[in-house]
Coordinates of C-alpha atoms in Angstrom, one line a residue:
Chain A
M1 CA 13.7 102.5 280.6
N2 CA 12.6 99.6 278.9
K3 CA 12.9 98.9 275.3
L4 CA 10.0 100.0 273.9
H5 CA 8.4 96.7 273.2
E6 CA 9.2 95.0 276.4
M7 CA 7.0 98.0 277.9
T8 CA 3.6 97.4 279.4
I9 CA 0.4 98.8 278.3
H10 CA 0.1 101.0 281.2
Q11 CA 4.0 102.6 280.3
A12 CA 3.9 102.5 276.8
R13 CA 0.1 104.3 277.6
T14 CA 1.7 107.4 280.1
L15 CA 4.7 107.8 277.6
L16 CA 2.7 108.1 274.5
E17 CA 0.1 110.3 276.2
K18 CA 3.2 112.9 277.1
K19 CA 4.5 112.5 273.5
E20 CA 7.8 111.1 274.8
I21 CA 7.2 108.0 272.3
S22 CA 5.5 107.8 269.3
S23 CA 3.2 104.8 268.5
E24 CA 5.6 104.5 265.3
D25 CA 8.2 103.8 267.3
L26 CA 6.5 101.3 269.5
T27 CA 4.9 99.8 266.7
R28 CA 8.1 99.3 264.7
S29 CA 10.2 98.0 267.8
V30 CA 7.3 95.5 268.1
L31 CA 7.3 94.6 264.4
A32 CA 11.3 93.8 265.1
Q33 CA 10.7 91.8 268.0
I34 CA 8.5 89.6 265.7
D35 CA 11.2 89.5 263.3
R36 CA 14.1 88.6 265.7
V37 CA 12.1 86.0 267.5
N38 CA 8.6 84.3 265.9
P39 CA 10.9 82.8 263.5
G40 CA 11.8 80.1 266.4
L41 CA 8.4 80.4 268.2
N42 CA 6.0 80.3 265.5
A43 CA 3.4 82.7 267.5
Y44 CA 2.2 84.6 264.6
I45 CA 0.2 83.3 261.9
T46 CA 0.2 86.6 259.8
V47 CA 1.8 89.6 260.7
S48 CA 0.1 93.0 259.2
G49 CA 3.3 95.3 259.4
D50 CA 2.4 98.1 256.7
D51 CA -1.3 97.8 258.1
A52 CA 0.3 97.9 261.6
M53 CA 2.4 101.0 261.0
A54 CA -0.4 102.9 259.0
Q55 CA -2.9 102.7 262.4
A56 CA 0.5 103.6 264.1
R57 CA 0.7 106.9 262.4
Q58 CA -2.9 107.7 262.7
A59 CA -2.6 106.8 266.5
D60 CA 0.2 109.4 266.8
Q61 CA -2.3 111.9 264.7
A62 CA -4.9 111.6 267.1
I63 CA -2.3 111.9 270.0
S64 CA -0.9 115.4 268.7
R65 CA -4.6 117.0 267.9
G66 CA -5.2 115.7 272.0
E67 CA -7.8 113.2 271.1
T68 CA -6.5 109.8 272.8
A69 CA -8.9 106.8 273.6
P70 CA -8.0 104.4 276.5
L71 CA -5.6 102.1 274.0
T72 CA -4.5 104.7 271.5
G73 CA -1.1 103.7 269.8
I74 CA -1.0 100.2 271.7
P75 CA 0.3 97.8 269.4
L76 CA -2.0 94.1 270.2
A77 CA -2.2 90.7 268.3
I78 CA -5.3 88.7 268.1
K79 CA -6.0 85.0 268.1
D80 CA -6.2 83.7 264.9
L81 CA -10.5 82.5 265.0
I82 CA -11.3 86.4 265.6
C83 CA -12.4 87.6 262.4
T84 CA -10.7 91.0 261.0
K85 CA -12.2 92.8 258.3
G86 CA -9.5 92.5 255.1
V87 CA -6.8 90.0 257.5
R88 CA -7.1 86.4 256.9
T89 CA -8.4 84.7 259.7
T90 CA -7.4 80.9 259.5
C91 CA -8.6 79.4 262.9
G92 CA -5.2 77.2 262.4
S93 CA -7.4 75.0 259.6
K94 CA -6.4 74.5 256.0
I95 CA -9.7 74.9 255.5
L96 CA -9.9 78.3 256.4
E97 CA -6.0 79.2 254.7
N98 CA -7.7 81.9 252.9
F99 CA -10.5 83.5 254.3
I100 CA -10.2 86.7 254.3
P101 CA -13.5 88.2 256.6
P102 CA -15.8 90.7 254.9
Y103 CA -16.2 92.3 258.9
D104 CA -14.4 92.8 261.9
A105 CA -15.8 91.1 265.3
A106 CA -17.4 92.9 267.9
V107 CA -14.1 93.2 270.0
I108 CA -12.2 94.2 266.9
K109 CA -14.5 97.0 267.0
K110 CA -13.9 98.1 270.1
L111 CA -10.3 97.9 270.4
R112 CA -10.3 99.7 267.1
Q113 CA -12.6 102.7 268.7
A114 CA -10.4 102.4 271.7
G115 CA -7.3 103.6 269.3
A116 CA -5.2 100.1 269.3
V117 CA -2.9 99.0 266.6
V118 CA -3.8 95.5 265.2
V119 CA -0.4 94.0 264.5
G120 CA -1.4 90.6 263.2
K121 CA -2.8 87.2 263.7
L122 CA -1.9 84.5 266.6
N123 CA -1.6 80.6 266.3
M124 CA -3.8 78.3 267.9
D125 CA -5.1 74.8 267.9
E126 CA -7.2 74.6 265.0
F127 CA -10.7 75.5 265.7
A128 CA -9.4 75.8 269.0
M129 CA -9.2 72.1 269.8
G130 CA -6.4 71.7 272.2
S131 CA -4.3 72.5 275.0
S132 CA -1.0 72.8 273.4
T133 CA -1.0 74.8 270.1
E134 CA 0.8 71.8 268.4
H135 CA -2.8 71.0 266.2
S136 CA -2.1 74.0 264.0
A137 CA -2.1 73.8 260.1
F138 CA 0.8 76.4 260.5
G139 CA 3.2 74.5 262.8
P140 CA 3.5 74.3 266.4
T141 CA 4.0 77.2 268.8
R142 CA 7.0 76.5 271.0
N143 CA 7.2 78.0 274.6
P144 CA 9.7 80.6 275.1
W145 CA 10.9 79.1 278.3
D146 CA 11.7 75.9 277.0
P147 CA 11.2 75.9 273.1
T148 CA 11.2 72.0 273.2
R149 CA 8.0 72.8 275.4
I150 CA 4.2 73.5 274.3
P151 CA 3.6 77.0 275.4
G152 CA -0.2 75.2 276.1
G153 CA -3.3 75.9 274.2
S154 CA -5.8 76.4 272.6
S155 CA -4.8 80.5 272.9
G156 CA -0.8 79.5 272.6
G157 CA 0.2 82.3 270.2
S158 CA -1.9 84.9 272.1
A159 CA 0.3 83.5 275.3
V160 CA 3.6 83.6 273.4
A161 CA 3.4 87.0 271.7
V162 CA 2.8 88.6 275.1
A163 CA 5.7 86.6 276.8
A164 CA 8.3 87.1 274.4
D165 CA 7.6 91.0 273.9
M166 CA 5.8 90.5 270.2
C167 CA 2.8 92.7 271.5
L168 CA 1.9 94.5 273.9
G169 CA -1.4 92.8 274.9
A170 CA -3.3 90.2 273.0
L171 CA -6.9 88.5 273.2
G172 CA -7.6 85.0 273.2
S173 CA -10.3 82.7 273.5
D174 CA -11.7 79.9 276.4
T175 CA -13.5 77.4 275.9
G176 CA -12.0 75.0 278.7
G177 CA -9.1 77.0 279.9
S178 CA -7.7 78.2 276.4
I179 CA -6.5 81.5 277.6
R180 CA -6.3 80.4 281.2
Q181 CA -3.9 77.5 280.6
P182 CA -1.6 78.9 278.1
A183 CA -1.1 82.3 280.3
A184 CA -0.3 79.7 283.0
H185 CA 2.6 78.0 280.9
C186 CA 4.1 80.9 279.4
G187 CA 4.3 83.3 282.8
V188 CA 1.4 86.0 281.5
V189 CA -2.1 87.0 283.3
G190 CA -4.9 85.9 281.5
L191 CA -9.0 86.0 282.2
K192 CA -11.3 84.2 281.1
P193 CA -14.9 86.3 281.8
T194 CA -17.9 85.5 282.6
Y195 CA -20.0 83.5 279.7
G196 CA -21.8 86.6 278.0
R197 CA -19.8 89.4 279.4
V198 CA -17.7 90.2 275.9
S199 CA -20.0 90.0 272.5
R200 CA -18.7 86.7 270.9
F201 CA -20.2 88.5 267.5
G202 CA -17.1 87.8 264.7
L203 CA -15.5 85.0 267.2
V204 CA -15.5 81.7 265.1
A205 CA -17.7 79.7 267.1
F206 CA -16.3 76.1 268.4
A207 CA -18.6 75.6 271.2
S208 CA -21.1 78.2 271.9
S209 CA -22.6 77.7 275.1
L210 CA -19.0 77.5 276.6
D211 CA -16.9 79.9 274.6
Q212 CA -15.6 83.3 275.6
I213 CA -13.1 85.6 274.4
G214 CA -10.6 87.3 277.1
P215 CA -7.4 89.0 277.4
L216 CA -4.0 88.0 277.7
A217 CA -1.2 90.5 279.3
K218 CA 2.0 91.0 280.7
N219 CA 0.2 92.0 284.0
V220 CA -2.5 92.2 286.2
T221 CA -3.3 96.2 285.2
D222 CA -3.0 95.4 281.6
C223 CA -4.9 92.5 281.9
A224 CA -7.8 94.9 283.3
L225 CA -7.2 97.8 280.4
L226 CA -8.0 95.3 278.1
L227 CA -11.2 93.9 279.5
N228 CA -12.3 97.4 279.9
A229 CA -12.1 97.9 276.1
V230 CA -13.7 95.1 274.7
A231 CA -16.7 94.2 277.6
G232 CA -20.0 95.3 277.5
Y233 CA -23.9 94.1 275.7
D234 CA -23.7 93.8 272.0
P235 CA -27.0 93.4 270.3
A236 CA -25.1 91.1 267.6
D237 CA -25.0 88.3 270.1
S238 CA -27.8 87.2 271.5
T239 CA -26.5 85.7 274.8
S240 CA -24.3 89.0 275.4
V241 CA -25.7 90.1 278.9
P242 CA -26.8 93.7 279.2
R243 CA -25.1 94.9 282.3
S244 CA -22.8 98.1 282.7
V245 CA -19.2 97.7 282.2
P246 CA -17.2 99.0 285.8
D247 CA -13.7 100.1 285.6
Y248 CA -12.0 97.2 286.1
A249 CA -8.4 98.8 286.5
G250 CA -9.9 100.7 289.3
F251 CA -8.4 98.3 291.9
S252 CA -5.8 99.8 294.1
S253 CA -3.2 98.4 296.4
S254 CA -5.2 97.2 299.7
D255 CA -5.3 94.7 301.9
L256 CA -7.5 91.7 301.4
K257 CA -9.2 91.8 304.7
D258 CA -12.6 91.7 303.9
L259 CA -12.0 88.6 301.2
T260 CA -12.5 84.9 301.6
I261 CA -10.3 82.8 299.7
G262 CA -11.9 78.9 299.2
I263 CA -10.0 76.4 298.5
P264 CA -11.6 73.2 296.6
R265 CA -10.9 69.9 298.9
E266 CA -11.4 68.1 295.4
Y267 CA -8.7 69.8 293.9
Q268 CA -6.4 68.7 296.6
S269 CA -7.0 64.9 296.0
T270 CA -6.7 65.1 292.3
G271 CA -4.2 62.4 290.6
G272 CA -1.2 63.7 288.6
M273 CA 0.0 66.9 290.6
D274 CA 3.2 67.7 289.9
P275 CA 5.0 68.3 293.3
D276 CA 6.3 71.6 292.2
V277 CA 2.7 73.1 291.6
S278 CA 1.5 72.1 294.9
R279 CA 4.3 73.7 296.4
A280 CA 3.7 77.2 294.4
M281 CA 0.0 76.8 295.1
T282 CA 0.7 76.4 299.1
E283 CA 2.9 79.6 299.0
A284 CA 0.6 81.8 297.0
V285 CA -2.6 80.9 299.4
R286 CA -0.1 81.4 302.5
K287 CA 0.7 84.7 300.7
I288 CA -3.2 85.5 300.3
E289 CA -3.7 84.9 303.9
D290 CA -0.7 87.3 304.5
L291 CA -2.8 90.0 302.6
G292 CA -5.6 89.7 305.5
A293 CA -7.8 87.3 303.4
S294 CA -9.2 84.6 304.8
V295 CA -8.7 80.9 303.9
V296 CA -11.8 78.2 304.1
S297 CA -12.1 74.7 302.3
V298 CA -15.0 74.7 300.0
S299 CA -16.3 71.4 298.3
L300 CA -17.1 71.0 294.5
P301 CA -18.4 67.3 294.7
H302 CA -18.6 66.8 291.2
T303 CA -15.4 68.2 290.0
A304 CA -14.5 64.1 289.1
Y305 CA -17.0 64.3 286.4
A306 CA -16.2 68.0 285.0
V307 CA -14.1 66.4 282.0
A308 CA -16.3 63.7 280.9
A309 CA -19.5 65.9 281.0
Y310 CA -16.9 68.6 278.7
Y311 CA -15.6 66.2 276.4
V312 CA -19.1 65.3 275.8
I313 CA -20.8 68.9 275.8
A314 CA -17.9 71.0 274.0
P315 CA -17.7 68.5 270.7
S316 CA -21.4 68.1 270.4
E317 CA -21.7 71.7 270.1
A318 CA -18.2 71.6 267.5
S319 CA -19.9 69.1 265.3
S320 CA -23.1 71.3 264.9
N321 CA -20.6 74.7 264.8
L322 CA -18.2 73.1 262.0
A323 CA -21.0 72.1 259.9
R324 CA -20.8 75.1 258.0
Y325 CA -17.6 74.3 256.5
D326 CA -18.7 72.3 253.4
G327 CA -16.6 74.2 250.6
V328 CA -19.8 76.4 249.4
K329 CA -19.7 79.9 250.8
Y330 CA -16.4 80.3 252.1
G331 CA -12.9 78.0 252.5
R332 CA -11.2 75.3 250.5
R333 CA -13.2 73.4 248.2
D334 CA -12.2 69.5 247.2
T335 CA -12.5 70.1 243.5
D336 CA -11.9 66.4 242.5
A337 CA -15.9 65.3 243.4
E338 CA -18.5 65.1 241.0
T339 CA -21.4 65.3 243.2
L340 CA -22.5 67.7 246.0
I341 CA -22.1 65.0 248.9
D342 CA -18.9 64.2 247.7
M343 CA -17.6 67.6 248.0
Y344 CA -18.4 67.9 250.9
R345 CA -17.3 64.6 252.6
Q346 CA -13.8 65.6 250.7
T347 CA -13.0 68.9 251.1
R348 CA -13.9 68.4 255.1
A349 CA -11.4 65.1 255.0
K350 CA -8.9 67.4 253.5
G351 CA -9.3 70.4 255.3
F352 CA -9.7 69.3 259.2
G353 CA -6.8 68.0 261.0
P354 CA -7.1 64.7 262.8
E355 CA -8.0 66.1 266.6
V356 CA -10.7 68.5 264.9
Q357 CA -12.0 65.3 262.9
R358 CA -12.0 63.2 266.0
R359 CA -14.1 65.7 268.1
I360 CA -16.5 66.1 265.1
I361 CA -16.7 62.1 265.1
I362 CA -17.2 62.1 268.8
G363 CA -20.0 65.0 268.6
T364 CA -21.7 63.4 266.0
Y365 CA -22.5 60.1 267.4
A366 CA -22.9 61.7 271.2
L367 CA -25.9 63.8 269.3
S368 CA -27.1 60.8 267.1
A369 CA -30.1 58.9 267.1
G370 CA -30.4 56.6 270.0
Y371 CA -27.6 58.2 272.1
Y372 CA -28.7 62.1 272.4
D373 CA -29.9 61.5 276.2
A374 CA -27.0 58.9 277.1
Y375 CA -24.6 61.3 276.5
Y376 CA -25.8 64.7 275.6
G377 CA -28.4 64.9 277.8
K378 CA -26.6 63.4 280.6
A379 CA -23.5 65.6 280.3
S380 CA -26.4 68.7 280.3
Q381 CA -27.8 67.6 283.5
V382 CA -24.5 67.0 285.3
R383 CA -23.7 70.7 283.9
T384 CA -26.5 72.2 286.8
L385 CA -24.9 69.7 289.1
I386 CA -21.3 71.5 288.3
T387 CA -22.9 74.5 288.4
D388 CA -25.0 74.0 291.8
D389 CA -21.6 73.2 293.3
F390 CA -19.7 76.6 292.3
R391 CA -23.3 78.0 293.4
K392 CA -22.8 76.6 296.6
A393 CA -18.9 77.3 296.9
F394 CA -19.6 81.2 296.6
E395 CA -21.9 81.2 299.6
R396 CA -18.9 80.8 302.0
C397 CA -16.1 82.3 299.8
D398 CA -16.2 85.4 297.3
V399 CA -12.9 83.5 295.4
I400 CA -12.1 80.0 294.6
A401 CA -8.4 79.6 294.3
S402 CA -6.6 77.0 292.7
P403 CA -4.0 75.7 290.4
V404 CA -4.7 76.2 286.7
T405 CA -2.9 73.3 285.5
P406 CA -1.4 69.8 287.5
T407 CA 2.0 70.2 285.5
P408 CA 4.3 72.6 284.0
A409 CA 4.5 72.8 280.3
W410 CA 4.9 69.2 278.3
K411 CA 7.1 68.5 276.0
I412 CA 6.2 68.9 272.3
G413 CA 4.9 65.6 270.9
E414 CA 4.4 64.3 274.3
M415 CA 0.5 63.9 274.2
A416 CA 0.0 63.8 270.5
D417 CA -0.7 60.3 270.5
D418 CA -3.1 60.0 273.3
P419 CA -5.9 62.8 273.3
L420 CA -7.6 61.4 276.6
S421 CA -4.7 62.1 278.7
M422 CA -4.2 65.9 277.0
Y423 CA -8.1 66.2 277.5
L424 CA -7.3 64.9 281.6
S425 CA -5.0 67.9 282.1
D426 CA -7.8 70.4 281.9
I427 CA -9.1 69.5 285.2
F428 CA -8.8 72.8 286.9
T429 CA -9.6 74.8 284.1
L430 CA -12.9 73.8 282.5
S431 CA -15.7 73.5 285.0
A432 CA -15.3 77.1 285.1
N433 CA -16.8 77.1 281.3
L434 CA -19.6 74.6 282.4
A435 CA -20.6 77.0 284.9
G436 CA -19.9 79.9 283.1
V437 CA -17.8 82.0 285.7
P438 CA -15.0 84.0 285.4
G439 CA -11.6 82.8 285.8
L440 CA -7.8 84.1 285.9
S441 CA -4.1 82.9 285.9
V442 CA -1.7 85.0 287.3
P443 CA 2.0 83.8 287.3
C444 CA 3.0 82.4 290.9
G445 CA 6.2 80.7 290.6
F446 CA 8.5 78.2 288.7
S447 CA 9.5 74.7 288.5
R448 CA 12.7 73.9 289.5
D449 CA 13.2 73.4 285.7
G450 CA 12.6 77.2 285.4
L451 CA 8.7 77.1 283.9
P452 CA 6.2 79.0 285.0
I453 CA 3.6 77.9 287.2
G454 CA -0.1 80.1 287.5
L455 CA -2.3 80.6 290.5
Q456 CA -6.2 80.4 289.2
L457 CA -8.7 82.5 290.9
M458 CA -12.1 82.0 290.3
G459 CA -15.4 84.0 291.3
P460 CA -19.1 84.1 291.0
H461 CA -21.0 85.3 287.7
F462 CA -19.5 89.1 286.8
A463 CA -17.0 89.1 289.6
E464 CA -14.1 90.4 287.5
D465 CA -13.7 93.2 289.1
T466 CA -12.6 91.1 292.3
L467 CA -10.8 88.5 290.8
L468 CA -9.0 91.2 289.5
K469 CA -8.2 93.3 292.9
V470 CA -7.0 89.8 294.4
A471 CA -4.7 89.3 291.4
Y472 CA -3.3 92.9 291.4
N473 CA -2.8 92.6 295.4
F474 CA -0.7 89.2 294.7
E475 CA 1.0 90.3 291.6
Q476 CA 2.5 93.4 294.1
A477 CA 3.5 91.2 296.7
T478 CA 5.1 89.0 294.2
D479 CA 7.7 89.4 291.8
F480 CA 7.2 86.4 289.4
H481 CA 5.4 88.8 286.5
T482 CA 9.0 90.6 286.4
K483 CA 11.1 87.6 285.1
K484 CA 11.4 86.9 281.1
P485 CA 12.3 84.5 279.3
N486 CA 15.7 84.1 278.3
L487 CA 15.4 84.8 274.2
K488 CA 18.6 85.0 273.2
D489 CA 19.1 81.7 271.8
I490 CA 15.8 82.2 269.6
S491 CA 16.2 83.0 265.9
Chain B
M1 CA -16.5 50.0 275.3
K2 CA -16.1 49.0 271.5
I3 CA -16.7 51.1 268.2
S4 CA -16.9 48.6 265.4
T5 CA -15.3 50.2 262.1
D6 CA -18.7 50.1 260.5
E7 CA -20.5 52.3 263.2
V8 CA -17.3 54.8 262.5
L9 CA -18.6 54.6 259.2
H10 CA -22.0 55.9 259.8
V11 CA -21.1 58.6 261.9
A12 CA -18.4 59.9 259.7
Q13 CA -21.3 59.7 256.8
L14 CA -23.4 61.8 259.3
A15 CA -20.8 64.5 260.0
R16 CA -19.7 64.3 256.3
L17 CA -16.2 63.0 256.1
K18 CA -15.0 60.6 253.9
L19 CA -12.1 58.5 255.8
D20 CA -9.7 56.4 255.0
D21 CA -8.8 53.0 256.2
E22 CA -6.3 54.3 258.2
A23 CA -8.4 56.9 259.8
V24 CA -11.2 54.3 260.7
G25 CA -8.5 52.6 262.6
K26 CA -7.2 55.0 264.5
F27 CA -10.3 57.2 265.6
S28 CA -12.3 53.5 266.9
G29 CA -9.7 52.9 269.1
Q30 CA -9.6 56.4 270.3
V31 CA -13.0 57.4 270.6
A32 CA -14.0 54.1 272.2
D33 CA -11.4 55.0 275.2
I34 CA -12.9 58.2 275.4
L35 CA -16.3 57.1 275.6
D36 CA -15.3 54.7 278.2
Y37 CA -14.1 57.6 279.9
V38 CA -17.4 59.4 279.5
E39 CA -19.1 56.6 281.0
T40 CA -18.3 57.7 284.3
L41 CA -21.0 60.2 284.3
N42 CA -23.3 57.2 284.8
Q43 CA -22.3 57.0 288.2
V44 CA -24.1 60.6 288.9
D45 CA -27.5 60.5 289.7
T46 CA -29.5 63.0 287.5
T47 CA -33.0 61.7 288.5
G48 CA -35.1 65.0 288.2
I49 CA -31.9 67.5 287.5
T50 CA -32.8 70.1 284.6
P51 CA -30.6 70.0 281.9
T52 CA -28.1 73.1 281.7
S53 CA -28.3 74.7 277.8
H54 CA -27.0 78.0 279.1
A55 CA -24.2 79.2 282.0
I56 CA -26.5 82.5 282.5
S57 CA -30.3 82.3 282.9
L58 CA -31.5 84.9 280.1
T59 CA -34.5 85.4 278.9
N60 CA -35.1 85.5 274.9
A61 CA -33.2 88.3 273.4
L62 CA -36.0 89.8 271.1
R63 CA -35.4 93.2 269.0
D64 CA -37.4 95.6 266.9
D65 CA -38.0 94.4 263.5
K66 CA -36.1 97.2 262.0
P67 CA -34.2 97.3 258.4
A68 CA -30.5 97.6 258.8
V69 CA -27.5 97.6 256.8
H70 CA -26.1 94.2 256.1
L71 CA -23.1 93.1 253.8
D72 CA -22.5 94.1 250.4
R73 CA -23.6 90.9 248.2
E74 CA -20.2 91.2 246.4
D75 CA -18.2 91.0 249.6
V76 CA -20.1 88.1 250.9
L77 CA -19.5 85.8 247.8
A78 CA -15.7 87.2 247.5
N79 CA -14.3 84.1 249.6
A80 CA -16.7 81.6 247.9
P81 CA -14.8 78.9 246.0
E82 CA -16.9 79.0 242.8
K83 CA -19.8 81.9 242.3
G84 CA -21.5 83.3 239.4
E85 CA -24.4 85.4 238.7
G86 CA -24.8 86.5 242.0
A87 CA -24.5 82.9 243.8
F88 CA -22.9 80.3 245.2
I89 CA -22.0 77.6 242.8
V90 CA -22.1 73.9 243.9
P91 CA -21.6 70.2 242.1
R92 CA -24.4 68.7 240.8
I93 CA -27.2 67.6 243.5
I94 CA -29.5 65.7 241.1
G95 CA -29.0 63.3 238.8
D96 CA -26.4 61.2 237.0
P97 CA -22.9 62.9 237.6
S98 CA -21.5 61.6 234.1

């Protein structure tokens, strides 16, 4: 038997229900693993150990009464921009260093109803702005496969906590790839659901028209179990979609004969592709073909403009959303200022890190008088064309397959002074946010340096079930998800 | 494209950010690079294209106007940097600060 913290949600759930293990032992094992490896990896910002143990005891009591819910007793961890009542929620920012939410986000309520044990809060790029988890006021998170490298971002803490067995599963958020990209760099499964599939109530807003909460997990089955728990309509989020939730874990081993997989031509001609990523992609597509799927070439003609459109729209929405951090209602206040306006200016200058300030400047510029039509208006029109590209492509295929990232994880510090290069590394992921379609990352290989590589599967709106079915059968036919990083030297 | 330091300072003022000289210098270069890149959008003909503000077509989400439980005032004020008499306290807004 695996060590307890090394189990998948699916395995632990079976043993908990049979009373072969207790949630207390499982949670203790997870907390011990955090003690061992978190000092070297910095995935957690806050560990609420006592609280977690109390939740675990309650879970064990529920199990002994025969009252089990889908995630009863399962230790999970949460990206630190999802509000947890009574547990501080920092967004990786100094400005919210001491913010303790007075309420639970909708997804946290749902996880608690499902019986989950919330272990703590996970590191991230400040306000989810970044692709490396280097832009956190709480220090960088390190990749367990190579601690000199970034884990991806912005949900880097979530991916690392899952990959290094510091929780059984995690929630992250994805605005331009922030679940899929760290999942790929850390060798775990990550899913960005369709926009509106999961309630954003209690998710601290970055770019409201793009943000979506989703799971990161050790395998596809666990990913589906977590999506089951958090998906669904919520009247408190006016953009959540009133649509029934299927059993996402209802897939089984099957061939993929009824499915057509599209390969975007434009993605193949993207510059800067690492040869190891190209090779892993080719092999993954061949494997999916072996499973019976037909493979066709499709076109997403406006791909070359996705990064530009995204880096107008996301900072514009962010500049507006982040106006609320003004030192009045919550968060840090600079007390030196004598006037209200200086208090705002100093609080925000000291509270936000450089990447957040840079994006606020870009967004404010793009929305300012005389520039709105040229930037935000134009980008929103290009967004329509990108969405149409996907609609047309999905007339010819059920699922689009692509790499998640052009390269494996880069070295910490490598792109620190070159924000544009970092933005360009999001090329394969951010179109899904612009179009609102779901995207999943599943491990599909390793580079020559032993770094994980991810396969991205995208589908039409609300086709999460199809993505999970393809990913599950791909996973069953490969062994990448069984490989673990060597954590012996990490402490 | 070039962004002058005055333009950066103007935008920073709109965004309520007090930037020091170093930050102004760094941002004006980086923001110019990013805006140059964004200019590639002008290669796309968007004549007659409706802008997207929302990825999923939804009509207005309305609900019944019914009273519901809201957060307790003390709970809301608990995170305030300065508070008193059930309100948020802010620095002086009108008049000479001295």
